[in-house]
mmCIF file of C-alpha atoms in Angstrom:
data_model
loop_
_atom_site.group_PDB
_atom_site.id
_atom_site.type_symbol
_atom_site.label_atom_id
_atom_site.label_comp_id
_atom_site.label_asym_id
_atom_site.label_seq_id
_atom_site.Cartn_x
_atom_site.Cartn_y
_atom_site.Cartn_z
ATOM 1 C CA MET P 1 -57.980 30.999 32.811
ATOM 2 C CA THR P 2 -55.802 30.249 29.167
ATOM 3 C CA THR P 3 -53.008 31.132 28.123
ATOM 4 C CA THR P 4 -51.864 31.597 24.173
ATOM 5 C CA GLN P 5 -49.412 30.328 23.227
ATOM 6 C CA ASP P 6 -46.412 31.723 20.014
ATOM 7 C CA PRO P 7 -47.119 29.558 17.582
ATOM 8 C CA THR P 8 -44.009 27.791 16.520
ATOM 9 C CA PRO P 9 -40.644 29.994 16.287
ATOM 10 C CA THR P 10 -38.926 29.947 13.238
ATOM 11 C CA ALA P 11 -36.189 27.525 13.177
ATOM 12 C CA PRO P 12 -33.938 26.737 10.492
ATOM 13 C CA GLN P 13 -34.331 23.349 8.570
ATOM 14 C CA PRO P 14 -31.999 20.636 9.106
ATOM 15 C CA GLN P 15 -30.581 20.176 5.816
ATOM 16 C CA PRO P 16 -30.697 16.527 3.381
ATOM 17 C CA TYR P 17 -28.210 14.733 4.299
ATOM 18 C CA GLY P 18 -24.935 15.795 1.957
ATOM 19 C CA ALA P 19 -26.641 19.412 1.281
ATOM 20 C CA PRO P 20 -23.333 21.450 0.323
ATOM 21 C CA GLN P 21 -23.253 23.888 3.163
ATOM 22 C CA THR P 22 -20.653 26.600 3.720
ATOM 23 C CA ALA P 23 -18.170 27.266 6.331
ATOM 24 C CA GLY P 24 -18.731 30.465 7.188
ATOM 25 C CA ALA P 25 -22.907 29.781 7.391
ATOM 26 C CA PRO P 26 -25.160 29.954 11.061
ATOM 27 C CA ARG P 27 -25.550 26.767 12.255
ATOM 28 C CA PRO P 28 -28.554 26.361 14.442
ATOM 29 C CA GLY P 29 -26.913 26.153 17.818
ATOM 30 C CA GLY P 30 -24.227 29.087 18.118
ATOM 31 C CA PRO P 31 -21.720 30.295 15.833
ATOM 32 C CA PRO P 32 -19.773 28.613 12.872
ATOM 33 C CA ARG P 33 -17.715 25.564 14.078
ATOM 34 C CA PRO P 34 -13.795 26.017 12.714
ATOM 35 C CA GLY P 35 -12.051 23.480 11.185
ATOM 36 C CA GLY P 36 -15.444 21.944 8.881
ATOM 37 C CA PHE P 37 -18.138 20.440 9.177
ATOM 38 C CA ARG P 38 -17.274 17.785 11.234
ATOM 39 C CA PRO P 39 -17.642 18.049 15.270
ATOM 40 C CA GLY P 40 -13.878 16.319 16.020
ATOM 41 C CA GLY P 41 -12.430 18.787 13.203
ATOM 42 C CA GLY P 42 -10.619 16.523 11.424
ATOM 43 C CA SER P 43 -11.538 16.106 7.305
ATOM 44 C CA GLY P 44 -12.980 12.754 7.303
ATOM 45 C CA TYR P 45 -14.696 10.197 9.680
ATOM 46 C CA ARG P 46 -13.169 7.399 12.302
ATOM 47 C CA PRO P 47 -14.460 5.760 14.952
ATOM 48 C CA GLY P 48 -13.398 6.497 17.676
ATOM 49 C CA GLY P 49 -13.114 11.371 16.426
ATOM 50 C CA SER P 50 -10.053 11.833 15.089
ATOM 51 C CA GLY P 51 -8.979 14.856 16.331
ATOM 52 C CA GLY P 52 -8.289 16.003 20.387
ATOM 53 C CA PRO P 53 -5.157 15.197 22.600
ATOM 54 C CA ARG P 54 -4.532 11.231 23.168
ATOM 55 C CA PRO P 55 -5.601 9.920 26.309
ATOM 56 C CA GLY P 56 -2.885 9.263 27.780
ATOM 57 C CA GLY P 57 -1.150 11.683 26.331
ATOM 58 C CA GLY P 58 2.425 12.526 24.897
ATOM 59 C CA PRO P 59 3.677 11.479 21.870
ATOM 60 C CA ARG P 60 2.876 8.678 20.508
ATOM 61 C CA PRO P 61 4.591 5.501 20.753
ATOM 62 C CA GLY P 62 7.611 3.485 18.054
ATOM 63 C CA GLY P 63 8.626 7.181 16.676
ATOM 64 C CA GLY P 64 7.438 10.459 15.514
ATOM 65 C CA GLY P 65 7.401 11.123 12.088
ATOM 66 C CA VAL P 66 8.200 7.805 11.128
ATOM 67 C CA ARG P 67 6.502 5.867 9.192
ATOM 68 C CA PRO P 68 6.780 2.016 10.558
ATOM 69 C CA ARG P 69 8.147 -0.326 8.096
ATOM 70 C CA GLY P 70 6.071 -2.907 6.584
ATOM 71 C CA ARG P 71 6.182 -6.980 6.677
ATOM 72 C CA TYR P 72 9.426 -7.121 4.756
ATOM 73 C CA GLY P 73 12.240 -6.227 6.353
ATOM 74 C CA PRO P 74 13.313 -3.189 9.261
ATOM 75 C CA ARG P 75 15.696 -0.815 6.658
ATOM 76 C CA ARG P 76 14.761 0.118 2.631
ATOM 77 C CA ARG P 77 16.859 -2.021 0.852
ATOM 78 C CA VAL P 78 19.328 -0.890 -1.676
ATOM 79 C CA CYS P 79 19.450 -2.290 -5.530
ATOM 80 C CA SER P 80 21.710 -5.027 -6.458
ATOM 81 C CA PHE P 81 21.371 -4.082 -9.645
ATOM 82 C CA CYS P 82 22.268 -0.256 -9.232
ATOM 83 C CA VAL P 83 25.378 -1.391 -6.999
ATOM 84 C CA GLU P 84 27.364 -3.320 -9.076
ATOM 85 C CA HIS P 85 26.665 -0.774 -12.210
ATOM 86 C CA LEU P 86 25.073 -3.281 -14.158
ATOM 87 C CA LYS P 87 22.658 -1.759 -17.494
ATOM 88 C CA THR P 88 21.244 -4.927 -18.952
ATOM 89 C CA ILE P 89 20.534 -8.341 -17.291
ATOM 90 C CA ASP P 90 20.933 -11.393 -18.278
ATOM 91 C CA TYR P 91 18.581 -13.663 -19.038
ATOM 92 C CA LYS P 92 20.930 -16.837 -19.339
ATOM 93 C CA ASP P 93 22.087 -15.876 -15.972
ATOM 94 C CA VAL P 94 19.412 -18.042 -13.803
ATOM 95 C CA ASP P 95 21.489 -18.297 -11.246
ATOM 96 C CA ARG P 96 21.092 -14.406 -10.626
ATOM 97 C CA ILE P 97 17.960 -14.512 -11.530
ATOM 98 C CA ARG P 98 16.854 -17.301 -9.282
ATOM 99 C CA ARG P 99 17.186 -15.252 -6.409
ATOM 100 C CA PHE P 100 13.915 -12.955 -7.170
ATOM 101 C CA ILE P 101 11.617 -15.836 -7.608
ATOM 102 C CA SER P 102 9.965 -17.174 -4.940
ATOM 103 C CA ASP P 103 9.306 -20.704 -3.649
ATOM 104 C CA ARG P 104 5.805 -20.830 -5.695
ATOM 105 C CA ALA P 105 7.849 -19.333 -8.236
ATOM 106 C CA LYS P 106 6.222 -16.695 -9.059
ATOM 107 C CA ILE P 107 8.267 -12.490 -9.885
ATOM 108 C CA GLU P 108 8.770 -11.198 -6.119
ATOM 109 C CA PRO P 109 7.423 -8.386 -5.797
ATOM 110 C CA THR P 110 9.606 -5.298 -5.580
ATOM 111 C CA ARG P 111 9.549 -3.792 -1.526
ATOM 112 C CA LYS P 112 10.506 -7.546 -1.244
ATOM 113 C CA THR P 113 13.106 -7.233 -3.277
ATOM 114 C CA GLY P 114 14.442 -4.189 -3.088
ATOM 115 C CA VAL P 115 15.436 -3.302 -7.086
ATOM 116 C CA CYS P 116 14.401 -0.404 -8.007
ATOM 117 C CA ALA P 117 11.970 0.533 -10.654
ATOM 118 C CA LYS P 118 14.271 -0.067 -13.725
ATOM 119 C CA HIS P 119 15.904 -3.003 -13.022
ATOM 120 C CA GLN P 120 12.204 -4.682 -11.906
ATOM 121 C CA ARG P 121 11.066 -4.338 -15.305
ATOM 122 C CA LEU P 122 14.097 -5.385 -16.744
ATOM 123 C CA LEU P 123 14.485 -8.776 -14.435
ATOM 124 C CA SER P 124 10.662 -9.467 -15.092
ATOM 125 C CA THR P 125 11.248 -9.680 -18.569
ATOM 126 C CA ALA P 126 14.767 -11.861 -18.558
ATOM 127 C CA ILE P 127 12.372 -14.151 -15.783
ATOM 128 C CA LYS P 128 10.001 -14.594 -18.106
ATOM 129 C CA ARG P 129 12.496 -15.160 -21.615
ATOM 130 C CA ALA P 130 14.472 -17.685 -18.988
ATOM 131 C CA ARG P 131 11.169 -19.319 -18.280
ATOM 132 C CA HIS P 132 9.821 -19.466 -21.896
ATOM 133 C CA LEU P 133 13.526 -20.762 -22.764
ATOM 134 C CA ALA P 134 13.300 -23.342 -20.471
ATOM 135 C CA LEU P 135 15.728 -22.323 -17.721
ATOM 136 C CA LEU P 136 13.087 -21.186 -15.163
ATOM 137 C CA PRO P 137 10.138 -23.078 -14.708
ATOM 138 C CA PHE P 138 6.525 -21.468 -15.049
ATOM 139 C CA VAL P 139 5.579 -23.216 -12.075
ATOM 140 C CA PRO P 140 7.243 -25.632 -9.622
ATOM 141 C CA ASN P 141 7.313 -29.184 -9.872
ATOM 142 C CA PRO P 142 6.233 -30.938 -6.622
ATOM 143 C CA ALA P 143 7.065 -33.963 -7.857
ATOM 144 C CA LEU P 144 10.962 -32.852 -8.201
ATOM 145 C CA GLY P 145 11.261 -31.028 -4.643
ATOM 146 C CA GLY P 146 11.930 -27.741 -6.736
ATOM 147 C CA MET P 147 11.448 -24.432 -5.820
ATOM 148 C CA GLY P 148 9.981 -26.426 -1.676
ATOM 149 C CA GLY P 149 7.277 -27.294 -3.506
ATOM 150 C CA TYR P 150 3.368 -28.334 -2.034
ATOM 151 C CA ARG P 151 1.328 -30.289 -1.543
ATOM 152 C CA ARG P 152 -2.878 -30.810 -1.640
#
């Protein structure tokens, strides 16, 4: 006894990777998923999943909604030039400018010194002028032991 089977049913063909899909388009296996195309409902790929409750439950450690501080300090610093109401930064004031130079004679970044963007621009110009007139070093001099020099 022979049984005749139907030819393969007409199943929707899989889309090539990266092909555009619409959120409301039917997908093989059921109704469209809420939240886009990704199984977790997230908008980007992250290993371990992006949405859903935490395994231990409860909020994330370290407070809610507060961005963790970087490696330079626990609180935001105030621009010292703004506090003193300085309009210009004098390149001849070497003692003040030297605080904003690292031990390798590099200009320290704003996130480390706490200087605002306007005064950081003025500060870098003043440091460059002082370097040009040999008031500040371009590079550290380990022979003199200045600026915390280093040896190879």
